[in-house]
PDB file of C-alpha atoms and ligand atoms in Angstrom:
ATOM      1  CA  UNK A 931     116.759  19.880  64.124  1.00  0.00           C
ATOM      2  CA  UNK A 932     120.218  21.559  63.342  1.00  0.00           C
ATOM      3  CA  UNK A 933     120.824  22.711  59.545  1.00  0.00           C
ATOM      4  CA  UNK A 934     122.633  21.247  56.536  1.00  0.00           C
ATOM      5  CA  UNK A 935     125.775  23.291  56.276  1.00  0.00           C
ATOM      6  CA  UNK A 936     126.484  24.243  52.422  1.00  0.00           C
ATOM      7  CA  UNK A 937     130.169  23.819  52.245  1.00  0.00           C
ATOM      8  CA  UNK A 938     131.433  26.496  49.631  1.00  0.00           C
ATOM      9  CA  UNK A 939     134.668  25.254  49.526  1.00  0.00           C
ATOM     10  CA  UNK A 940     133.650  21.822  48.612  1.00  0.00           C
ATOM     11  CA  UNK A 941     131.639  22.771  45.776  1.00  0.00           C
ATOM     12  CA  UNK A 942     134.032  25.147  44.834  1.00  0.00           C
ATOM     13  CA  UNK A 943     136.727  22.419  44.831  1.00  0.00           C
ATOM     14  CA  UNK A 944     134.271  20.558  42.654  1.00  0.00           C
ATOM     15  CA  UNK A 945     133.580  23.338  39.948  1.00  0.00           C
ATOM     16  CA  UNK A 946     137.403  24.268  39.648  1.00  0.00           C
ATOM     17  CA  UNK A 947     138.233  20.158  39.051  1.00  0.00           C
ATOM     18  CA  UNK A 948     135.569  20.722  36.330  1.00  0.00           C
ATOM     19  CA  UNK A 949     137.441  23.854  35.043  1.00  0.00           C
ATOM     20  CA  UNK A 950     140.502  21.827  34.511  1.00  0.00           C
ATOM     21  CA  UNK A 951     139.108  19.625  32.322  1.00  0.00           C
ATOM     22  CA  UNK A 952     138.067  22.409  30.106  1.00  0.00           C
ATOM     23  CA  UNK A 953     141.338  23.938  30.282  1.00  0.00           C
ATOM     24  CA  UNK A 954     143.053  20.695  29.318  1.00  0.00           C
ATOM     25  CA  UNK A 955     140.571  20.483  25.832  1.00  0.00           C
ATOM     26  CA  UNK A 956     141.407  24.367  25.256  1.00  0.00           C
ATOM     27  CA  UNK A 957     145.257  23.473  26.060  1.00  0.00           C
ATOM     28  CA  UNK A 958     144.817  20.732  23.227  1.00  0.00           C
ATOM     29  CA  UNK A 959     143.794  23.680  20.591  1.00  0.00           C
ATOM     30  CA  UNK A 960     146.770  25.734  21.504  1.00  0.00           C
ATOM     31  CA  UNK A 961     144.764  27.964  23.946  1.00  0.00           C
ATOM     32  CA  UNK A 962     145.447  28.623  27.409  1.00  0.00           C
ATOM     33  CA  UNK A 963     142.758  31.012  28.946  1.00  0.00           C
ATOM     34  CA  UNK A 964     144.062  34.728  29.855  1.00  0.00           C
ATOM     35  CA  UNK A 965     142.682  36.922  32.501  1.00  0.00           C
ATOM     36  CA  UNK A 966     143.575  40.498  33.020  1.00  0.00           C
ATOM     37  CA  UNK A 967     142.684  42.158  36.423  1.00  0.00           C
ATOM     38  CA  UNK A 968     143.311  46.405  37.065  1.00  0.00           C
ATOM     39  CA  UNK A 969     143.681  47.583  39.950  1.00  0.00           C
ATOM     40  CA  UNK A 970     143.663  51.427  40.588  1.00  0.00           C
ATOM     41  CA  UNK A 971     145.396  52.516  43.616  1.00  0.00           C
ATOM     42  CA  UNK A 972     146.293  50.866  46.955  1.00  0.00           C
ATOM     43  CA  UNK A 973     143.418  49.775  48.450  1.00  0.00           C
ATOM     44  CA  UNK A 974     144.500  46.817  51.035  1.00  0.00           C
ATOM     45  CA  UNK A 975     141.042  44.893  50.333  1.00  0.00           C
ATOM     46  CA  UNK A 976     141.367  45.194  46.714  1.00  0.00           C
ATOM     47  CA  UNK A 977     144.621  44.091  46.713  1.00  0.00           C
ATOM     48  CA  UNK A 978     144.319  41.290  48.239  1.00  0.00           C
ATOM     49  CA  UNK A 979     141.190  40.242  46.393  1.00  0.00           C
ATOM     50  CA  UNK A 980     142.951  40.406  42.977  1.00  0.00           C
ATOM     51  CA  UNK A 981     146.003  38.646  44.642  1.00  0.00           C
ATOM     52  CA  UNK A 982     143.346  35.397  45.379  1.00  0.00           C
ATOM     53  CA  UNK A 983     142.202  35.761  41.893  1.00  0.00           C
ATOM     54  CA  UNK A 984     145.622  35.657  40.258  1.00  0.00           C
ATOM     55  CA  UNK A 985     146.797  32.816  42.782  1.00  0.00           C
ATOM     56  CA  UNK A 986     143.557  30.740  41.806  1.00  0.00           C
ATOM     57  CA  UNK A 987     143.960  31.289  38.614  1.00  0.00           C
ATOM     58  CA  UNK A 988     147.810  30.328  38.231  1.00  0.00           C
ATOM     59  CA  UNK A 989     146.589  27.354  40.478  1.00  0.00           C
ATOM     60  CA  UNK A 990     144.196  25.904  37.610  1.00  0.00           C
ATOM     61  CA  UNK A 991     146.453  26.883  34.528  1.00  0.00           C
ATOM     62  CA  UNK A 992     144.777  30.125  33.498  1.00  0.00           C
ATOM     63  CA  UNK A 993     147.397  32.944  32.350  1.00  0.00           C
ATOM     64  CA  UNK A 994     146.795  36.051  34.998  1.00  0.00           C
ATOM     65  CA  UNK A 995     147.952  39.316  34.379  1.00  0.00           C
ATOM     66  CA  UNK A 996     147.087  41.707  37.081  1.00  0.00           C
ATOM     67  CA  UNK A 997     147.771  45.375  35.987  1.00  0.00           C
ATOM     68  CA  UNK A 998     148.363  47.754  38.870  1.00  0.00           C
ATOM     69  CA  UNK A 999     147.539  51.958  38.476  1.00  0.00           C
ATOM     70  CA  UNK A1000     148.326  54.640  40.487  1.00  0.00           C
ATOM     71  CA  UNK A1001     145.477  56.141  42.497  1.00  0.00           C
ATOM     72  CA  UNK A1002     146.093  59.481  40.388  1.00  0.00           C
ATOM     73  CA  UNK A1003     145.621  57.960  36.877  1.00  0.00           C
ATOM     74  CA  UNK A1004     143.315  59.793  34.573  1.00  0.00           C
ATOM     75  CA  UNK A1005     140.336  58.410  33.270  1.00  0.00           C
ATOM     76  CA  UNK A1006     141.173  58.503  29.532  1.00  0.00           C
ATOM     77  CA  UNK A1007     144.699  56.584  30.770  1.00  0.00           C
ATOM     78  CA  UNK A1008     142.589  53.655  32.123  1.00  0.00           C
ATOM     79  CA  UNK A1009     140.236  53.648  28.989  1.00  0.00           C
ATOM     80  CA  UNK A1010     143.170  53.236  26.823  1.00  0.00           C
ATOM     81  CA  UNK A1011     144.619  50.516  28.952  1.00  0.00           C
ATOM     82  CA  UNK A1012     141.381  48.392  28.761  1.00  0.00           C
ATOM     83  CA  UNK A1013     141.232  48.922  24.875  1.00  0.00           C
ATOM     84  CA  UNK A1014     144.570  47.710  24.918  1.00  0.00           C
ATOM     85  CA  UNK A1015     143.184  44.659  26.865  1.00  0.00           C
ATOM     86  CA  UNK A1016     140.222  44.290  24.791  1.00  0.00           C
ATOM     87  CA  UNK A1017     142.681  44.051  21.532  1.00  0.00           C
ATOM     88  CA  UNK A1018     144.798  41.549  23.193  1.00  0.00           C
ATOM     89  CA  UNK A1019     144.101  38.162  21.771  1.00  0.00           C
ATOM     90  CA  UNK A1020     145.839  36.340  24.838  1.00  0.00           C
ATOM     91  CA  UNK A1021     143.705  38.061  27.043  1.00  0.00           C
ATOM     92  CA  UNK A1022     139.992  36.460  27.257  1.00  0.00           C
ATOM     93  CA  UNK A1023     138.410  37.641  30.650  1.00  0.00           C
ATOM     94  CA  UNK A1024     139.039  41.342  31.846  1.00  0.00           C
ATOM     95  CA  UNK A1025     137.876  42.333  35.313  1.00  0.00           C
ATOM     96  CA  UNK A1026     138.345  46.116  36.974  1.00  0.00           C
ATOM     97  CA  UNK A1027     138.343  45.628  40.767  1.00  0.00           C
ATOM     98  CA  UNK A1028     136.119  48.059  42.439  1.00  0.00           C
ATOM     99  CA  UNK A1029     135.654  50.323  44.206  1.00  0.00           C
ATOM    100  CA  UNK A1030     137.292  53.089  42.196  1.00  0.00           C
ATOM    101  CA  UNK A1031     138.698  56.306  43.185  1.00  0.00           C
ATOM    102  CA  UNK A1032     136.143  58.816  43.137  1.00  0.00           C
ATOM    103  CA  UNK A1033     137.496  60.685  40.045  1.00  0.00           C
ATOM    104  CA  UNK A1034     136.861  58.081  37.862  1.00  0.00           C
ATOM    105  CA  UNK A1035     133.182  57.195  36.523  1.00  0.00           C
ATOM    106  CA  UNK A1036     132.834  53.687  37.044  1.00  0.00           C
ATOM    107  CA  UNK A1037     129.918  53.395  34.539  1.00  0.00           C
ATOM    108  CA  UNK A1038     131.989  54.726  31.851  1.00  0.00           C
ATOM    109  CA  UNK A1039     135.109  52.158  32.868  1.00  0.00           C
ATOM    110  CA  UNK A1040     133.005  49.362  33.258  1.00  0.00           C
ATOM    111  CA  UNK A1041     130.768  49.825  29.867  1.00  0.00           C
ATOM    112  CA  UNK A1042     134.813  50.297  27.942  1.00  0.00           C
ATOM    113  CA  UNK A1043     135.309  46.281  29.219  1.00  0.00           C
ATOM    114  CA  UNK A1044     134.337  44.491  25.821  1.00  0.00           C
ATOM    115  CA  UNK A1045     131.430  42.701  26.495  1.00  0.00           C
ATOM    116  CA  UNK A1046     132.771  39.863  25.186  1.00  0.00           C
ATOM    117  CA  UNK A1047     135.474  39.432  27.834  1.00  0.00           C
ATOM    118  CA  UNK A1048     133.653  40.944  30.733  1.00  0.00           C
ATOM    119  CA  UNK A1049     134.128  37.931  32.895  1.00  0.00           C
ATOM    120  CA  UNK A1050     132.691  40.210  36.118  1.00  0.00           C
ATOM    121  CA  UNK A1051     129.004  40.607  34.063  1.00  0.00           C
ATOM    122  CA  UNK A1052     129.196  44.450  34.756  1.00  0.00           C
ATOM    123  CA  UNK A1053     129.012  45.750  30.805  1.00  0.00           C
ATOM    124  CA  UNK A1054     125.009  47.020  30.663  1.00  0.00           C
ATOM    125  CA  UNK A1055     125.169  44.573  27.650  1.00  0.00           C
ATOM    126  CA  UNK A1056     125.216  41.577  30.150  1.00  0.00           C
ATOM    127  CA  UNK A1057     123.029  43.271  32.546  1.00  0.00           C
ATOM    128  CA  UNK A1058     120.593  43.595  30.192  1.00  0.00           C
ATOM    129  CA  UNK A1059     120.758  40.361  28.333  1.00  0.00           C
ATOM    130  CA  UNK A1060     120.867  38.542  32.074  1.00  0.00           C
ATOM    131  CA  UNK A1061     117.766  40.112  32.340  1.00  0.00           C
ATOM    132  CA  UNK A1062     115.785  38.994  29.108  1.00  0.00           C
ATOM    133  CA  UNK A1063     117.399  35.686  29.802  1.00  0.00           C
ATOM    134  CA  UNK A1064     119.810  35.733  27.036  1.00  0.00           C
ATOM    135  CA  UNK A1065     123.509  34.221  26.845  1.00  0.00           C
ATOM    136  CA  UNK A1066     125.558  36.697  29.501  1.00  0.00           C
ATOM    137  CA  UNK A1067     127.940  36.643  31.575  1.00  0.00           C
ATOM    138  CA  UNK A1068     126.720  36.753  35.254  1.00  0.00           C
ATOM    139  CA  UNK A1069     128.596  38.414  38.207  1.00  0.00           C
ATOM    140  CA  UNK A1070     130.729  36.152  40.248  1.00  0.00           C
ATOM    141  CA  UNK A1071     128.292  36.122  43.526  1.00  0.00           C
ATOM    142  CA  UNK A1072     125.136  35.755  42.358  1.00  0.00           C
ATOM    143  CA  UNK A1073     125.816  32.748  39.976  1.00  0.00           C
ATOM    144  CA  UNK A1074     128.112  31.233  42.845  1.00  0.00           C
ATOM    145  CA  UNK A1075     124.630  31.656  45.059  1.00  0.00           C
ATOM    146  CA  UNK A1076     122.844  29.886  42.238  1.00  0.00           C
ATOM    147  CA  UNK A1077     125.316  27.292  41.622  1.00  0.00           C
ATOM    148  CA  UNK A1078     125.524  26.514  45.471  1.00  0.00           C
ATOM    149  CA  UNK A1079     121.679  25.661  45.745  1.00  0.00           C
ATOM    150  CA  UNK A1080     121.695  23.833  42.628  1.00  0.00           C
ATOM    151  CA  UNK A1081     124.492  21.684  43.311  1.00  0.00           C
ATOM    152  CA  UNK A1082     123.196  21.745  47.187  1.00  0.00           C
ATOM    153  CA  UNK A1083     119.882  19.548  45.804  1.00  0.00           C
ATOM    154  CA  UNK A1084     117.824  22.796  45.545  1.00  0.00           C
ATOM    155  CA  UNK A1085     117.914  23.320  41.848  1.00  0.00           C
ATOM    156  CA  UNK A1086     113.953  22.966  41.621  1.00  0.00           C
ATOM    157  CA  UNK A1087     113.172  27.026  42.571  1.00  0.00           C
ATOM    158  CA  UNK A1088     109.778  26.783  40.844  1.00  0.00           C
ATOM    159  CA  UNK A1089     107.313  28.802  42.971  1.00  0.00           C
ATOM    160  CA  UNK A1090     109.739  29.032  45.784  1.00  0.00           C
ATOM    161  CA  UNK A1091     109.698  32.844  47.414  1.00  0.00           C
ATOM    162  CA  UNK A1092     113.366  34.080  47.339  1.00  0.00           C
ATOM    163  CA  UNK A1093     113.910  37.322  49.620  1.00  0.00           C
ATOM    164  CA  UNK A1094     116.935  38.854  48.815  1.00  0.00           C
ATOM    165  CA  UNK A1095     117.858  41.576  51.884  1.00  0.00           C
ATOM    166  CA  UNK A1096     120.810  43.700  49.242  1.00  0.00           C
ATOM    167  CA  UNK A1097     120.019  45.771  46.241  1.00  0.00           C
ATOM    168  CA  UNK A1098     122.954  46.541  44.781  1.00  0.00           C
ATOM    169  CA  UNK A1099     124.471  45.889  41.120  1.00  0.00           C
ATOM    170  CA  UNK A1100     127.068  43.231  42.216  1.00  0.00           C
ATOM    171  CA  UNK A1101     124.619  40.708  44.423  1.00  0.00           C
ATOM    172  CA  UNK A1102     120.712  41.572  44.500  1.00  0.00           C
ATOM    173  CA  UNK A1103     120.008  42.911  41.484  1.00  0.00           C
ATOM    174  CA  UNK A1104     121.926  40.573  39.378  1.00  0.00           C
ATOM    175  CA  UNK A1105     120.801  37.575  41.409  1.00  0.00           C
ATOM    176  CA  UNK A1106     116.883  38.536  40.930  1.00  0.00           C
ATOM    177  CA  UNK A1107     117.885  38.532  36.969  1.00  0.00           C
ATOM    178  CA  UNK A1108     119.031  34.932  37.026  1.00  0.00           C
ATOM    179  CA  UNK A1109     116.274  33.759  39.375  1.00  0.00           C
ATOM    180  CA  UNK A1110     112.988  35.448  37.906  1.00  0.00           C
ATOM    181  CA  UNK A1111     113.838  34.020  34.858  1.00  0.00           C
ATOM    182  CA  UNK A1112     110.741  32.320  33.764  1.00  0.00           C
ATOM    183  CA  UNK A1113     112.504  28.642  33.534  1.00  0.00           C
ATOM    184  CA  UNK A1114     113.590  29.080  36.894  1.00  0.00           C
ATOM    185  CA  UNK A1115     110.739  30.201  37.933  1.00  0.00           C
ATOM    186  CA  UNK A1116     111.305  31.549  41.369  1.00  0.00           C
ATOM    187  CA  UNK A1117     109.450  34.277  43.353  1.00  0.00           C
ATOM    188  CA  UNK A1118     111.936  37.305  43.986  1.00  0.00           C
ATOM    189  CA  UNK A1119     111.776  39.666  46.162  1.00  0.00           C
ATOM    190  CA  UNK A1120     114.611  42.356  46.839  1.00  0.00           C
ATOM    191  CA  UNK A1121     114.810  44.468  50.265  1.00  0.00           C
ATOM    192  CA  UNK A1122     116.782  46.743  52.103  1.00  0.00           C
ATOM    193  CA  UNK A1123     117.916  46.536  55.505  1.00  0.00           C
ATOM    194  CA  UNK A1124     115.690  49.206  55.979  1.00  0.00           C
ATOM    195  CA  UNK A1125     112.577  47.977  54.507  1.00  0.00           C
ATOM    196  CA  UNK A1126     109.630  49.040  56.770  1.00  0.00           C
ATOM    197  CA  UNK A1127     108.499  45.442  58.546  1.00  0.00           C
ATOM    198  CA  UNK A1128     111.771  43.514  57.251  1.00  0.00           C
ATOM    199  CA  UNK A1129     110.618  40.423  59.297  1.00  0.00           C
ATOM    200  CA  UNK A1130     107.474  40.026  57.391  1.00  0.00           C
ATOM    201  CA  UNK A1131     109.596  39.847  54.313  1.00  0.00           C
ATOM    202  CA  UNK A1132     112.445  37.417  55.317  1.00  0.00           C
ATOM    203  CA  UNK A1133     109.622  35.250  57.139  1.00  0.00           C
ATOM    204  CA  UNK A1134     107.757  34.867  53.916  1.00  0.00           C
ATOM    205  CA  UNK A1135     111.412  33.429  52.291  1.00  0.00           C
ATOM    206  CA  UNK A1136     111.929  29.628  51.419  1.00  0.00           C
ATOM    207  CA  UNK A1137     115.206  30.764  50.779  1.00  0.00           C
ATOM    208  CA  UNK A1138     116.576  34.065  52.314  1.00  0.00           C
ATOM    209  CA  UNK A1139     119.811  35.964  50.935  1.00  0.00           C
ATOM    210  CA  UNK A1140     121.259  38.573  53.129  1.00  0.00           C
ATOM    211  CA  UNK A1141     124.311  40.659  52.166  1.00  0.00           C
ATOM    212  CA  UNK A1142     124.197  43.690  54.302  1.00  0.00           C
ATOM    213  CA  UNK A1143     127.406  43.738  56.754  1.00  0.00           C
ATOM    214  CA  UNK A1144     125.810  43.869  59.777  1.00  0.00           C
ATOM    215  CA  UNK A1145     127.093  41.178  62.357  1.00  0.00           C
ATOM    216  CA  UNK A1146     124.033  39.082  63.735  1.00  0.00           C
ATOM    217  CA  UNK A1147     121.471  41.164  61.581  1.00  0.00           C
ATOM    218  CA  UNK A1148     119.083  38.048  60.945  1.00  0.00           C
ATOM    219  CA  UNK A1149     117.657  36.635  64.173  1.00  0.00           C
ATOM    220  CA  UNK A1150     115.478  33.377  64.398  1.00  0.00           C
ATOM    221  CA  UNK A1151     112.683  35.618  64.719  1.00  0.00           C
ATOM    222  CA  UNK A1152     113.248  36.591  61.235  1.00  0.00           C
ATOM    223  CA  UNK A1153     113.163  33.242  59.427  1.00  0.00           C
ATOM    224  CA  UNK A1154     110.457  30.536  59.020  1.00  0.00           C
ATOM    225  CA  UNK A1155     111.670  26.975  60.012  1.00  0.00           C
ATOM    226  CA  UNK A1156     113.010  24.962  57.161  1.00  0.00           C
ATOM    227  CA  UNK A1157     114.176  28.120  55.441  1.00  0.00           C
ATOM    228  CA  UNK A1158     117.680  27.924  52.922  1.00  0.00           C
ATOM    229  CA  UNK A1159     119.714  30.849  54.704  1.00  0.00           C
ATOM    230  CA  UNK A1160     122.575  32.161  52.504  1.00  0.00           C
ATOM    231  CA  UNK A1161     124.643  34.741  53.901  1.00  0.00           C
ATOM    232  CA  UNK A1162     127.071  37.083  52.053  1.00  0.00           C
ATOM    233  CA  UNK A1163     127.924  39.339  55.109  1.00  0.00           C
ATOM    234  CA  UNK A1164     131.721  39.765  55.977  1.00  0.00           C
ATOM    235  CA  UNK A1165     132.165  41.648  59.406  1.00  0.00           C
ATOM    236  CA  UNK A1166     134.982  41.370  61.753  1.00  0.00           C
ATOM    237  CA  UNK A1167     133.990  41.450  65.464  1.00  0.00           C
ATOM    238  CA  UNK A1168     136.148  41.736  68.570  1.00  0.00           C
ATOM    239  CA  UNK A1169     137.270  37.909  69.611  1.00  0.00           C
ATOM    240  CA  UNK A1170     139.514  37.690  72.527  1.00  0.00           C
ATOM    241  CA  UNK A1171     140.280  34.201  72.285  1.00  0.00           C
ATOM    242  CA  UNK A1172     141.336  34.433  68.841  1.00  0.00           C
ATOM    243  CA  UNK A1173     145.007  35.254  68.062  1.00  0.00           C
ATOM    244  CA  UNK A1174     144.128  38.457  65.838  1.00  0.00           C
ATOM    245  CA  UNK A1175     141.608  39.232  68.915  1.00  0.00           C
ATOM    246  CA  UNK A1176     138.809  39.362  66.147  1.00  0.00           C
ATOM    247  CA  UNK A1177     136.676  36.960  64.213  1.00  0.00           C
ATOM    248  CA  UNK A1178     134.957  36.943  60.920  1.00  0.00           C
ATOM    249  CA  UNK A1179     131.171  36.495  60.936  1.00  0.00           C
ATOM    250  CA  UNK A1180     128.449  36.925  58.624  1.00  0.00           C
ATOM    251  CA  UNK A1181     124.947  38.749  58.719  1.00  0.00           C
ATOM    252  CA  UNK A1182     122.870  35.841  59.785  1.00  0.00           C
ATOM    253  CA  UNK A1183     123.196  34.788  63.447  1.00  0.00           C
ATOM    254  CA  UNK A1184     124.786  31.472  62.354  1.00  0.00           C
ATOM    255  CA  UNK A1185     124.530  29.662  65.876  1.00  0.00           C
ATOM    256  CA  UNK A1186     120.956  30.169  66.435  1.00  0.00           C
ATOM    257  CA  UNK A1187     119.735  30.360  62.717  1.00  0.00           C
ATOM    258  CA  UNK A1188     121.061  27.173  61.978  1.00  0.00           C
ATOM    259  CA  UNK A1189     118.907  25.233  64.794  1.00  0.00           C
ATOM    260  CA  UNK A1190     115.816  26.448  62.563  1.00  0.00           C
ATOM    261  CA  UNK A1191     116.999  26.442  59.058  1.00  0.00           C
ATOM    262  CA  UNK A1192     116.890  23.515  56.554  1.00  0.00           C
ATOM    263  CA  UNK A1193     120.142  24.627  55.264  1.00  0.00           C
ATOM    264  CA  UNK A1194     122.429  27.526  55.652  1.00  0.00           C
ATOM    265  CA  UNK A1195     125.879  28.692  54.455  1.00  0.00           C
ATOM    266  CA  UNK A1196     128.844  29.300  56.998  1.00  0.00           C
ATOM    267  CA  UNK A1197     130.627  32.677  57.091  1.00  0.00           C
ATOM    268  CA  UNK A1198     133.694  31.995  56.284  1.00  0.00           C
ATOM    269  CA  UNK A1199     133.844  28.910  54.157  1.00  0.00           C
ATOM    270  CA  UNK A1200     129.702  29.244  52.636  1.00  0.00           C
ATOM    271  CA  UNK A1201     129.721  32.108  49.353  1.00  0.00           C
ATOM    272  CA  UNK A1202     133.153  33.435  49.556  1.00  0.00           C
ATOM    273  CA  UNK A1203     134.977  30.906  48.042  1.00  0.00           C
ATOM    274  CA  UNK A1204     132.336  30.327  45.301  1.00  0.00           C
ATOM    275  CA  UNK A1205     133.309  33.859  44.082  1.00  0.00           C
ATOM    276  CA  UNK A1206     136.621  33.779  42.639  1.00  0.00           C
ATOM    277  CA  UNK A1207     135.551  29.796  41.214  1.00  0.00           C
ATOM    278  CA  UNK A1208     132.770  31.732  39.156  1.00  0.00           C
ATOM    279  CA  UNK A1209     135.476  34.482  37.822  1.00  0.00           C
ATOM    280  CA  UNK A1210     137.584  31.552  36.804  1.00  0.00           C
ATOM    281  CA  UNK A1211     134.526  29.613  35.186  1.00  0.00           C
ATOM    282  CA  UNK A1212     133.719  32.445  33.640  1.00  0.00           C
ATOM    283  CA  UNK A1213     137.096  33.220  32.035  1.00  0.00           C
ATOM    284  CA  UNK A1214     136.908  29.377  31.117  1.00  0.00           C
ATOM    285  CA  UNK A1215     134.116  30.166  29.176  1.00  0.00           C
ATOM    286  CA  UNK A1216     135.142  33.458  27.760  1.00  0.00           C
ATOM    287  CA  UNK A1217     138.234  31.681  26.060  1.00  0.00           C
ATOM    288  CA  UNK A1218     135.915  28.782  24.620  1.00  0.00           C
ATOM    289  CA  UNK A1219     133.856  31.501  23.090  1.00  0.00           C
ATOM    290  CA  UNK A1220     136.345  33.267  21.688  1.00  0.00           C
ATOM    291  CA  UNK A1221     138.009  30.226  20.140  1.00  0.00           C
ATOM    292  CA  UNK A1222     135.313  28.338  19.080  1.00  0.00           C
ATOM    293  CA  UNK A1223     134.616  27.624  15.222  1.00  0.00           C
TER     294      UNK A1223
HETATM  295  N1  GUN B1613     134.677  44.520  44.528  1.00  0.00           N
HETATM  296  C1  GUN B1613     134.059  43.792  44.994  1.00  0.00           C
HETATM  297  N2  GUN B1613     133.351  42.673  44.334  1.00  0.00           N
HETATM  298  C2  GUN B1613     133.608  42.607  43.393  1.00  0.00           C
HETATM  299  C3  GUN B1613     133.778  41.678  42.395  1.00  0.00           C
HETATM  300  O1  GUN B1613     132.966  40.876  42.423  1.00  0.00           O
HETATM  301  N3  GUN B1613     134.095  42.319  41.380  1.00  0.00           N
HETATM  302  C4  GUN B1613     135.206  43.344  41.133  1.00  0.00           C
HETATM  303  N4  GUN B1613     135.892  43.607  39.706  1.00  0.00           N
HETATM  304  N5  GUN B1613     135.196  44.261  42.138  1.00  0.00           N
HETATM  305  C5  GUN B1613     134.678  44.179  43.073  1.00  0.00           C
END
């Protein structure tokens, strides 16, 4: 039996429609949500991400301000720019596009963003609150994955085994912080691609989340029948039949695993579209919190 395809574009469109309603309510109070993004340097992938975030903001009615700073900027200058945005009442959400050039201390920079405007959920205060189950901004990719599960009919994760093959601060750890909360009740395991006997671990998963950037890394032998397979890999592989000579694929061998899974996210069109949407959702939430009362 072929798996149900979890359509991130469709779910994303649904969420954006809901956000339009919330933005209209803010507009009635004279508030336009404002999002500022900072890009340091000229990394082409980062530049295209922030363009995507800007376009999506504008389409929805979020005022966006993208600040481009030179690769050679001194940390003190960058921190000053963040401070200006922190005190700008028209800006409700701020993100600093990662990765940063090596001479900048990522932890210091991320900690400089006001935790009330930290729509990426990377400030230590938000990270700590998320683990403690307190109200916090959650990073876009893990909250996008959680939202996709809920809206696809998998809202009851009590006792389910969730295996996440990724341990970084952007995906694996914050996703664990969401799913390990008592009220969610999942049994969460974090693994690395190099974890010994990884297959034993991945086969245990009712829900398998993978982000390792290795094409076709997860094969059918590595999953149990009926798994819900979530792929946040992004790999270009050669494809002579495509105009560009290459094709985007995830980390899960989609064509074979979908025959064994209950549900699976495609790449592209799965988790990817959810990430920008969740950043926009956090921005609207930030605007609501900063203007309530
Ligand atoms: N670089 C890769 N993913 C992200 C993200 O979610 N937020 C930011 N700010 N930078 C990133």
